[in-house]
Coordinates of C-alpha atoms in Angstrom, one line a residue:
Chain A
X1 CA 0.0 0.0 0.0
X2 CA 3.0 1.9 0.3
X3 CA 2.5 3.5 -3.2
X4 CA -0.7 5.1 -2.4
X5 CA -0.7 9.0 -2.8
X6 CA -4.2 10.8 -2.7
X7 CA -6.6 8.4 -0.5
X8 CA -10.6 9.7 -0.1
X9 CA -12.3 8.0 2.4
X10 CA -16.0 8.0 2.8
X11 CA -16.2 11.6 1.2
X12 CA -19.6 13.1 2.0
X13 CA -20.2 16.6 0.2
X14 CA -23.9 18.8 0.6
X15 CA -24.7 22.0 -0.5
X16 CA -27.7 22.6 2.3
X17 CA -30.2 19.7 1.1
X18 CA -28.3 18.9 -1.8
X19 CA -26.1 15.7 -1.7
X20 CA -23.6 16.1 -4.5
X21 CA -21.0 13.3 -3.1
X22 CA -22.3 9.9 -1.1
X23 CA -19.5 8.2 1.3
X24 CA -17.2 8.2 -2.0
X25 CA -14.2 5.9 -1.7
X26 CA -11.1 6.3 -4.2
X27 CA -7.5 5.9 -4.2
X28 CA -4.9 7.4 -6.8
X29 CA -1.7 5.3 -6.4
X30 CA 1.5 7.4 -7.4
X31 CA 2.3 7.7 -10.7
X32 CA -1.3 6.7 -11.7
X33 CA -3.5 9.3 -14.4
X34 CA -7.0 8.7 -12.8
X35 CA -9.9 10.3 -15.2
X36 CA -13.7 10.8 -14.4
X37 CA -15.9 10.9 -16.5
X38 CA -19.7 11.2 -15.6
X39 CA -22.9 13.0 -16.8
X40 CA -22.8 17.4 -15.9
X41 CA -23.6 17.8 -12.5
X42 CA -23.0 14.5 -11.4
X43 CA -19.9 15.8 -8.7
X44 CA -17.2 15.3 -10.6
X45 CA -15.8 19.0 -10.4
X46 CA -16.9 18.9 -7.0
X47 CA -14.8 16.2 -5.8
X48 CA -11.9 17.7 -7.5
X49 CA -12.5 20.6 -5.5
X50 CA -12.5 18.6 -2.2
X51 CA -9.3 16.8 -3.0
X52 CA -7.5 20.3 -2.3
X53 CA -9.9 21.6 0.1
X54 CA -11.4 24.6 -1.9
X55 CA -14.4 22.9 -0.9
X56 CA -15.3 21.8 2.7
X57 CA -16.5 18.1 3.4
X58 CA -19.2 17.2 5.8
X59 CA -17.8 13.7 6.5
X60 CA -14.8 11.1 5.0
X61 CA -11.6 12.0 5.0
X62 CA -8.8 13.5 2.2
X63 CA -5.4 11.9 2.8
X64 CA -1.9 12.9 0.5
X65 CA 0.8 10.9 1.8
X66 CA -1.5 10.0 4.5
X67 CA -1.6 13.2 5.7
X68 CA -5.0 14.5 6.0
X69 CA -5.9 17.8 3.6
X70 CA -8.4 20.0 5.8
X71 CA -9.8 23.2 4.9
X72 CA -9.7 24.7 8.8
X73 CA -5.8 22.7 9.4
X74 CA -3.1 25.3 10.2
X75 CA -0.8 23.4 7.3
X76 CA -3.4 24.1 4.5
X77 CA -1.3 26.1 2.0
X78 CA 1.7 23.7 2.7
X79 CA -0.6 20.3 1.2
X80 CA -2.2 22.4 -1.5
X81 CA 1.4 23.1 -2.8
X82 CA 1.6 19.6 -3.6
X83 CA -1.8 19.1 -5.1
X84 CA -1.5 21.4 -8.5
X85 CA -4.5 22.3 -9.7
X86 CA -5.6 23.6 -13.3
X87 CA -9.6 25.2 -13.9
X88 CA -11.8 25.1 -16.9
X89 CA -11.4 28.8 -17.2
X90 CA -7.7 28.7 -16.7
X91 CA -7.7 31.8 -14.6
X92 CA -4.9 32.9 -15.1
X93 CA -3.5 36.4 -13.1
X94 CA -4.8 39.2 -15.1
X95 CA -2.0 41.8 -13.8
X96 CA 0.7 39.7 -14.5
X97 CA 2.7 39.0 -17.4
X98 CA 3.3 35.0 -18.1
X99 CA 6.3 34.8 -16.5
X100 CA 4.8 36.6 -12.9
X101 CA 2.2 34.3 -12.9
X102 CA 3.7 31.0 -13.0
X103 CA 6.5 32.8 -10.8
X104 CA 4.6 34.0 -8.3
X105 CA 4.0 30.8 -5.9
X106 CA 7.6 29.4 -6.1
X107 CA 8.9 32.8 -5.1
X108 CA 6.6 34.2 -2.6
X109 CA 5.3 31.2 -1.3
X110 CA 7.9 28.7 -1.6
X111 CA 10.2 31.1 -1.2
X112 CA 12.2 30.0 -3.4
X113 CA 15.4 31.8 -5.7
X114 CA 14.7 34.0 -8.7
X115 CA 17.6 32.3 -10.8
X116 CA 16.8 29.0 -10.0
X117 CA 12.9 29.6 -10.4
X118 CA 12.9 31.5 -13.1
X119 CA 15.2 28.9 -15.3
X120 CA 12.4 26.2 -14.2
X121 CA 9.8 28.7 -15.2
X122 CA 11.4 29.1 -18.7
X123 CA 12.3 25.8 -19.4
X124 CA 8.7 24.4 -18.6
X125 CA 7.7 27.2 -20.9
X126 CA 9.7 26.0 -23.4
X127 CA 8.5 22.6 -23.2
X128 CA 4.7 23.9 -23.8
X129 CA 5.9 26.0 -26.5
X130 CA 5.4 30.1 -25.1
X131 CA 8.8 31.2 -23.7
X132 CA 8.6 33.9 -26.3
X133 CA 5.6 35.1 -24.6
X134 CA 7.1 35.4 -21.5
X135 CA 6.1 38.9 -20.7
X136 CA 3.0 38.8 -22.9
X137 CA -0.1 39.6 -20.4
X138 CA -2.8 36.7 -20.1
X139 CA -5.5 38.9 -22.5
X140 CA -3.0 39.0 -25.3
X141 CA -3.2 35.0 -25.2
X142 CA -5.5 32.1 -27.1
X143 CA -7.4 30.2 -24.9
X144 CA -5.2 27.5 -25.7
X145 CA -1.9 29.2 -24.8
X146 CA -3.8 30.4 -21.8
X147 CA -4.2 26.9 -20.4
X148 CA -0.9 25.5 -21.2
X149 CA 0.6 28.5 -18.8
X150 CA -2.0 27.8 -15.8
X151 CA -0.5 23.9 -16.7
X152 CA 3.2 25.0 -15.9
X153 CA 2.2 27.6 -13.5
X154 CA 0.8 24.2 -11.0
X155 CA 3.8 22.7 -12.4
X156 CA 5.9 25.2 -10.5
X157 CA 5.0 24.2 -7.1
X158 CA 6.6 20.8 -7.8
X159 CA 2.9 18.8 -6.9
X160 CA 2.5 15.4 -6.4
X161 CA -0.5 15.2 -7.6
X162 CA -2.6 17.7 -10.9
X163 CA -6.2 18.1 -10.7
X164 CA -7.0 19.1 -14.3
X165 CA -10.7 20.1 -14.2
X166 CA -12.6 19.5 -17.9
X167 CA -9.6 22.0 -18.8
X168 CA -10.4 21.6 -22.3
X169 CA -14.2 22.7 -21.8
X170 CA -13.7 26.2 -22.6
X171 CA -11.5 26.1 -25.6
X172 CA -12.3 26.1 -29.0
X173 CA -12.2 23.0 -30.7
X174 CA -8.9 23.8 -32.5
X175 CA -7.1 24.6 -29.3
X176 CA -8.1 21.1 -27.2
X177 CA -5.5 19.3 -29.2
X178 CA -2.2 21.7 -28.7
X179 CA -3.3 21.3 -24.5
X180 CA -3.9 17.8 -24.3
X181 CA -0.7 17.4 -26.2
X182 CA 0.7 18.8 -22.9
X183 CA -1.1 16.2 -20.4
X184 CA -0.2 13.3 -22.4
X185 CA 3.8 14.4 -22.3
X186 CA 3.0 14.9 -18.3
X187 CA 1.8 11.4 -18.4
X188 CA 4.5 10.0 -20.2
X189 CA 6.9 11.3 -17.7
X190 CA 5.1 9.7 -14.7
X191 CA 2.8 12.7 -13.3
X192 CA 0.1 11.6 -11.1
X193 CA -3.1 12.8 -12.5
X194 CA -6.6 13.3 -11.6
X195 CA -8.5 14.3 -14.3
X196 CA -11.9 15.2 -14.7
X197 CA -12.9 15.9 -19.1
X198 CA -15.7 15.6 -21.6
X199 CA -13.1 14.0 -24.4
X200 CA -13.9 10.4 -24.6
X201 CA -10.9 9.6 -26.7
X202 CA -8.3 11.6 -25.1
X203 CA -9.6 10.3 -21.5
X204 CA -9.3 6.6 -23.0
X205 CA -5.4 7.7 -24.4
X206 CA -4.4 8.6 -20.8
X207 CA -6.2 7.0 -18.3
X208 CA -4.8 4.4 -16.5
X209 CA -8.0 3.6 -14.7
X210 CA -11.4 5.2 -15.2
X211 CA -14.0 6.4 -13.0
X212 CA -17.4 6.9 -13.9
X213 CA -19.9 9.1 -11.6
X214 CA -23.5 9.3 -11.4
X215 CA -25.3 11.3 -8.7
X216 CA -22.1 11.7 -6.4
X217 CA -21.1 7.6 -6.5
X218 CA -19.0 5.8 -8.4
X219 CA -20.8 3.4 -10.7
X220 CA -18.5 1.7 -12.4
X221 CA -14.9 2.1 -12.2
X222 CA -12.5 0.3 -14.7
X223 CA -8.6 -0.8 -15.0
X224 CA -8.7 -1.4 -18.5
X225 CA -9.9 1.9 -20.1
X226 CA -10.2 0.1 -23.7
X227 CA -12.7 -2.6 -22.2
X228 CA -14.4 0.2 -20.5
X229 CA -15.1 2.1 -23.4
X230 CA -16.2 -0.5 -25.8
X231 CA -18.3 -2.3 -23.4
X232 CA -19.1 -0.7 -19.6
X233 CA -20.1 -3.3 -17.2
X234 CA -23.1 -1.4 -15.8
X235 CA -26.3 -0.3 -17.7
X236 CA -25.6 3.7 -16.6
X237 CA -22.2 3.7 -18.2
X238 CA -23.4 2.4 -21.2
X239 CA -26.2 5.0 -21.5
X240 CA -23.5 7.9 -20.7
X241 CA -21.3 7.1 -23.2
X242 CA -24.0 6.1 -26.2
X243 CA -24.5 10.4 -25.4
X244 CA -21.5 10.7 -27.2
X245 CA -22.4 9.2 -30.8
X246 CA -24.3 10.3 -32.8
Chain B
X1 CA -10.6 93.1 -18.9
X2 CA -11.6 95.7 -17.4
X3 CA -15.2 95.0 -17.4
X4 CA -14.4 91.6 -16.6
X5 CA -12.6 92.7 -13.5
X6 CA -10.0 90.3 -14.2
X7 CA -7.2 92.9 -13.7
X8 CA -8.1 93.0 -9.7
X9 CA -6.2 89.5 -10.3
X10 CA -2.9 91.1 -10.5
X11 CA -3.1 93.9 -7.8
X12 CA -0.8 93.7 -5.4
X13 CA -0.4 90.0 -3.9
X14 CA -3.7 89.3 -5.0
X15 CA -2.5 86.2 -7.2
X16 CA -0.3 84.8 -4.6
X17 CA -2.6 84.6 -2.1
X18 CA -5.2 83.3 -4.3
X19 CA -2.9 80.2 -4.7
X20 CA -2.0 79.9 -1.3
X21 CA -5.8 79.6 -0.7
X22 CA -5.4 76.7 -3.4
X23 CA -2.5 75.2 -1.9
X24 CA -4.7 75.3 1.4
X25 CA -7.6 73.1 -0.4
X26 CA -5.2 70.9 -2.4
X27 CA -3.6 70.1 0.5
X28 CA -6.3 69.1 3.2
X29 CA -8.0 66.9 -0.2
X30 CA -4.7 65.2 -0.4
X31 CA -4.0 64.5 3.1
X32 CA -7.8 63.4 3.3
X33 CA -7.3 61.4 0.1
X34 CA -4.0 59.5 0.8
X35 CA -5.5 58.4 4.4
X36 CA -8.9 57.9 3.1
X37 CA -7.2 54.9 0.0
X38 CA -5.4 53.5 2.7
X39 CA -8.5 53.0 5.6
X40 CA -10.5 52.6 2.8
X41 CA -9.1 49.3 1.5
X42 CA -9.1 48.1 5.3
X43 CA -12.5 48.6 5.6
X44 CA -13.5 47.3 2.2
X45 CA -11.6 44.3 2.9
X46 CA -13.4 43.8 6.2
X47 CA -16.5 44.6 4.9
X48 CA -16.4 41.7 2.6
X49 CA -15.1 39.5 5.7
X50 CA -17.4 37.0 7.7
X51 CA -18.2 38.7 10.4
X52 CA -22.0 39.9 10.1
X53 CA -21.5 42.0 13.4
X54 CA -18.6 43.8 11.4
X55 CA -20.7 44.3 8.3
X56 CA -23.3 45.7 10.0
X57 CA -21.0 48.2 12.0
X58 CA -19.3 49.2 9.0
X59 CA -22.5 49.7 7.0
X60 CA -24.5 51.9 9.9
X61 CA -21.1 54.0 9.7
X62 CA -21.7 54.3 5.5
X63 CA -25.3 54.9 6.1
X64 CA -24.5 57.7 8.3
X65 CA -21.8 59.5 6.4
X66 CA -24.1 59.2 3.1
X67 CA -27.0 60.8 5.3
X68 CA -25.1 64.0 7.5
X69 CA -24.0 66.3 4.9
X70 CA -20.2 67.4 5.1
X71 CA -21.4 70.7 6.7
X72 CA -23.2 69.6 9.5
X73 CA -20.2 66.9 10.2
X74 CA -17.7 70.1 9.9
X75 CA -19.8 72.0 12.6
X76 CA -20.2 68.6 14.6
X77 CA -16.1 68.2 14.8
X78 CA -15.0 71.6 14.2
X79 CA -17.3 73.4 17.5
X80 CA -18.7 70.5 19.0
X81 CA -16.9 67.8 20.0
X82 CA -14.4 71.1 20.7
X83 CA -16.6 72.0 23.4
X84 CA -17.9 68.7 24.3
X85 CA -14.5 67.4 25.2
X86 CA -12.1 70.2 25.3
X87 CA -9.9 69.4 23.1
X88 CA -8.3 72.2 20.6
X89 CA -8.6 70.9 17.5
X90 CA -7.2 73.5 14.7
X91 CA -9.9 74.2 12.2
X92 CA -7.1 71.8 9.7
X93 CA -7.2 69.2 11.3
X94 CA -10.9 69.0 11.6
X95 CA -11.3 69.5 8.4
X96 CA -8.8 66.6 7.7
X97 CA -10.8 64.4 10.4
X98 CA -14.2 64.8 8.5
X99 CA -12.9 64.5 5.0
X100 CA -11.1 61.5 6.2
X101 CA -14.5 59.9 8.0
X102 CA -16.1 60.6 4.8
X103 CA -14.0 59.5 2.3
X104 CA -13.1 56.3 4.3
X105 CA -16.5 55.3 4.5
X106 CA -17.3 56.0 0.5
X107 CA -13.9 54.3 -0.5
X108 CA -14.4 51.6 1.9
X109 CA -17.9 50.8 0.0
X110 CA -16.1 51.1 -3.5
X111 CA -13.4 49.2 -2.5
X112 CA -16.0 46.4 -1.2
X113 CA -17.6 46.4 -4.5
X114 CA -14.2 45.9 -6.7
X115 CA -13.5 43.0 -4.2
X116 CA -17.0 41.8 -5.0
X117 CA -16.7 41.8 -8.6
X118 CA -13.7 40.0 -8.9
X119 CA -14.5 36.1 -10.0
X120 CA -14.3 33.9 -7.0
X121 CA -12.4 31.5 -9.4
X122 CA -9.0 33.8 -8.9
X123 CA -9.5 33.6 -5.4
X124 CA -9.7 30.2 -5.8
X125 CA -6.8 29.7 -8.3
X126 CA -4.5 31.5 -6.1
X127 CA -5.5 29.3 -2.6
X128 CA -5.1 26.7 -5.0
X129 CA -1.4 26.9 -5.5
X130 CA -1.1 27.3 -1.6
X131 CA -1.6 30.7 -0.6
X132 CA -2.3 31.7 2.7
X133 CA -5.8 34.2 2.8
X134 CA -2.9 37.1 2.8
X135 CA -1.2 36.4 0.3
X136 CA -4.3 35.6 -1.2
X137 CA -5.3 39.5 -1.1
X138 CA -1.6 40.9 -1.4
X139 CA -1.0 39.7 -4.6
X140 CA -4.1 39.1 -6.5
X141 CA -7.1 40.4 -4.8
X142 CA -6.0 43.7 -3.8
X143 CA -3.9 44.4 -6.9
X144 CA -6.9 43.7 -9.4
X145 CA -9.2 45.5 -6.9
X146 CA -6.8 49.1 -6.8
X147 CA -7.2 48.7 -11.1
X148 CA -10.5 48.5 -10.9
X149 CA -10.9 51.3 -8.4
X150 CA -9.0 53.8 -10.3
X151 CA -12.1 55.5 -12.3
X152 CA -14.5 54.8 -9.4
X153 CA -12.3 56.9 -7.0
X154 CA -11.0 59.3 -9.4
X155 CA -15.0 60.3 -9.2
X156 CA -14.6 60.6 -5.2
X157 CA -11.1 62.0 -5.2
X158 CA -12.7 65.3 -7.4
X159 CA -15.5 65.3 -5.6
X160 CA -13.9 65.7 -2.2
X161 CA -11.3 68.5 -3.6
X162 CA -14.2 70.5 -4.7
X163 CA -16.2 69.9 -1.4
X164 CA -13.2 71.1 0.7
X165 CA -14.4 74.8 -0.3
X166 CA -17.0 74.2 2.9
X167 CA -14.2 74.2 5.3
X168 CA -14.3 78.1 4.8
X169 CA -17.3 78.1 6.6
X170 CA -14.9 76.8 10.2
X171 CA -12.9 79.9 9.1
X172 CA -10.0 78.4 7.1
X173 CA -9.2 80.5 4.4
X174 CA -8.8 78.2 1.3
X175 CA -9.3 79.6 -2.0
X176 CA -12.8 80.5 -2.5
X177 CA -12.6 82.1 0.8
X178 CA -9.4 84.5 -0.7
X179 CA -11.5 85.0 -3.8
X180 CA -14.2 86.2 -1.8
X181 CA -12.1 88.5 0.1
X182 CA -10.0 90.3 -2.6
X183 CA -13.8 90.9 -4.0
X184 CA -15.0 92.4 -0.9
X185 CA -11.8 94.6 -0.8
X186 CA -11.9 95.9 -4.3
X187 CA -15.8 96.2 -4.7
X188 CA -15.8 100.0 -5.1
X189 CA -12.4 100.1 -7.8
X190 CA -13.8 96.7 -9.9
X191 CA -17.0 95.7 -9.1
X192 CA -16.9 93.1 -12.0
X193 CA -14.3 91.3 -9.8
X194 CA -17.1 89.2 -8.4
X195 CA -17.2 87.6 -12.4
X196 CA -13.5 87.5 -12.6
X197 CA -12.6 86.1 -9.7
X198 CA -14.9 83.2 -9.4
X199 CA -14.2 82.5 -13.3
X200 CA -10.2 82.1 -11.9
X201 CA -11.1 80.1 -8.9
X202 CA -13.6 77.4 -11.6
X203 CA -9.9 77.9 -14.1
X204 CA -8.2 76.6 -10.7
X205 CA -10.4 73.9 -10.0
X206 CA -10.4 72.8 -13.4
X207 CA -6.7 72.5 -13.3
X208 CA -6.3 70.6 -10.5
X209 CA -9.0 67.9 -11.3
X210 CA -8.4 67.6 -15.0
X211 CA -4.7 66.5 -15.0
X212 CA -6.6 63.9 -12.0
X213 CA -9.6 62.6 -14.3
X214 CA -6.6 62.4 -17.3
X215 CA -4.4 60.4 -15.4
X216 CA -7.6 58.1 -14.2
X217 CA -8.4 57.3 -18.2
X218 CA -4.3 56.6 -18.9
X219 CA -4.3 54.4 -16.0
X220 CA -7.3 52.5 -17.0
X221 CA -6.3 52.2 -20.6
X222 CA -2.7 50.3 -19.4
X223 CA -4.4 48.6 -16.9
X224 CA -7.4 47.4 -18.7

């Protein structure tokens, strides 16, 4: 078990009378590219957002290294440091050029050296293709470009875990390709990954295991990704995914 | 000129003081205006904070600068706490104190709002690469919030230079007050100098808050 690196345990999640996660169990091992899939509004961004605490829990647990991640514990920034996270809308730092933004946690929270820091920034940069843009603002970017920064900018904290949350959902069509491009390289290279996306064929290129939600549970959850999109096991999945052809 | 009355302008030290007067108003609006950014964004902050008992203060002390009019809270500082309390407080520094409570309490509620409209999402994004809640507002909140303030308090910062002209009525002689006293002075030799005078002192106004309102729209253009 010793290669277990984000553990939920009996995850309970309400908004008032609204139950959007019920006692969910799952376990990312290290190393492992984890993708949910599940109809909108079935919790999947929700759960994302409980794994690094931007959303409270009203029962279970979050563990990283078996350290528990709690909203209200004094060491909050220190876990979310390891748990990267990337949003639909990117959200990048308006007031900052490319290079402040993915800057701005290793050097004033980490703490870390400009020189050192700044080579890591520009070399990541390079590896998604916009160190020329370095000191480009975020409005003077695609959509696409956009994304791929708020990629190396939760890069820069060193994480040992991404949350990529439907990062694709907001880009024009042309644009999904050049950022998945990115997530399959991480992939390649060993980055854990917990990814939540609407793209079929790019979650069945990556995923190691998928899960598939309905109404806050898991359903049906696969370690053959191929199998699991030919033929799902239960009758839900297999209605999800016929929503794809056409 | 002559009819104009213009000419009054450049008897004796008649300029001079007329600009000192300025100097006098320019100078209690800035003083007001630095302290009233800087309580402002404290109360703004705090005003978008958890605390309903906080909220509720801070709003009952908006309500009630929005409701006294300057005046009345000049006379309230300027003779009565005076008297109340004892204290000698110069006619400046009263002036200072009111301009201070009431441009506080407007820049606190504009500086609220720019909080307000900035998407929760950068909030997020920014806790989300493991900033503490101050770090949080030092380097993304607050910064997005003071660009988006610019033009709103541009509006208040004008407003509250041409508002200090009331603190002639606790006797400070600012420069409407001069005006009004080189007219009385030369009212048999120019009596146009009523015209010409006050025509300077809107010219003076104008100069000071243009170059402001300028700077506002360059600021928001490179910050947009």
């Amino acid at each position: 078990m010793a290669d277990i690196l984000l553990e939920l345990r009996h995850v309970h999640k309400r908004y008032g009378e609204n139950v959007v996660l019920r006692d969910l169990d799952l376990t990312v091992r290290r190393g492992e590219v984890v993708v949910v899939i599940g109809p909108s509004g079935c919790g999947k961004s929700t759960l994302l957002r409980c794994v690094n605490a931007l959303e409270d829990i009203q029962g279970g647990e979050v563990l990283l290294d078996g350290q528990p991640v709690r909203q209200e514990a004094k060491n909050i920034s220190q876990m979310r440091q390891k748990i990267g996270m990337v949003f639909q809308s990117y959200d990048l730092f308006p007031h900052k050029t490319i290079l402040e933004n993915v800057l701005l946690a290793p050097l004033k929270v980490q703490k870390r050296q400009r020189p050192e820091a700044e080579a890591e920034a520009l070399a990541l940069l390079e590896r998604v293709g916009l160190a020329d843009r370095r000191d480009d603002y975020p409005r003077q970017l695609s959509g696409g470009q956009k994304q791929r920064v708020a990629i190396v900018r939760a890069l820069m904290t060193h994480p040992e875990i991404l949350l990529l949350d439907e990062i694709t959902a907001a880009l024009d069509p042309e644009m999904v390709h050049e950022v998945l491009e990115v997530v399959l390289d991480l992939a390649k290279n060993g980055s854990t990954m917990l990814i939540v996306t609407h793209e079929m064929a790019f979650a069945r290129a990556i995923a190691h295991r998928v899960v598939f939600l309905e109404n806050g549970e898991i359903v049906e959850e696969s370690r053959d990704p191929k199998a699991f999109f030919t033929r799902p096991a239960t009758e839900r999945a297999q209605r999800f995914l016929r929503t794809f052809e056409y | 000129m002559q009819s104009l009355g213009i000419d009054v302008l450049f008897k004796g030290r008649n300029l001079l003081r007329l600009l000192g007067g300025l100097w006098v108003a320019v100078r209690i609006s800035l003083i007001s205006v630095a302290l009233s950014i800087v309580l402002g964004l404290l109360i703004g902050v705090l005003m978008t904070g958890k605390s309903p008992v906080l909220r509720g203060v801070f709003r009952l002390y908006l309500e009630t600068v929005r409701i006294l009019p300057q005046m009345v809270l000049l006379f309230i500082v300027y003779f009565g706490t005076t008297r109340l309390f004892g204290w000698n407080l110069s006619a400046e520094v009263s002036a200072v104190f009111v301009f201070t409570f009431w441009g506080a309490a407007e820049m606190g509620d504009l500086v609220r709002g720019a909080i307000l409209s900035i998407p929760s999402i950068q909030r997020e994004s920014a806790q989300a690469l493991g900033m503490t809640p101050r770090q949080v507002y030092g380097y993304v909140i607050l910064p997005q919030t003071v660009r988006r303030l610019i033009p709103l308090s541009i509006n208040l910062i004008t407003r509250m230079i041409k508002t200090t002209s009331l603190v002639m009525m606790i006797g400070m002689v600012e420069v409407l007050k001069v005006a009004q006293q080189i007219i009385e002075a030369n009212r048999r030799t120019s009596p146009n100098a009523a015209f010409g005078l006050f025509a300077v002192v809107f010219l003076l106004y104008f100069a000071i808050c243009w170059p402001i309102s300028r700077l506002a729209g360059y600021l928001e253009k490179r910050w947009a």
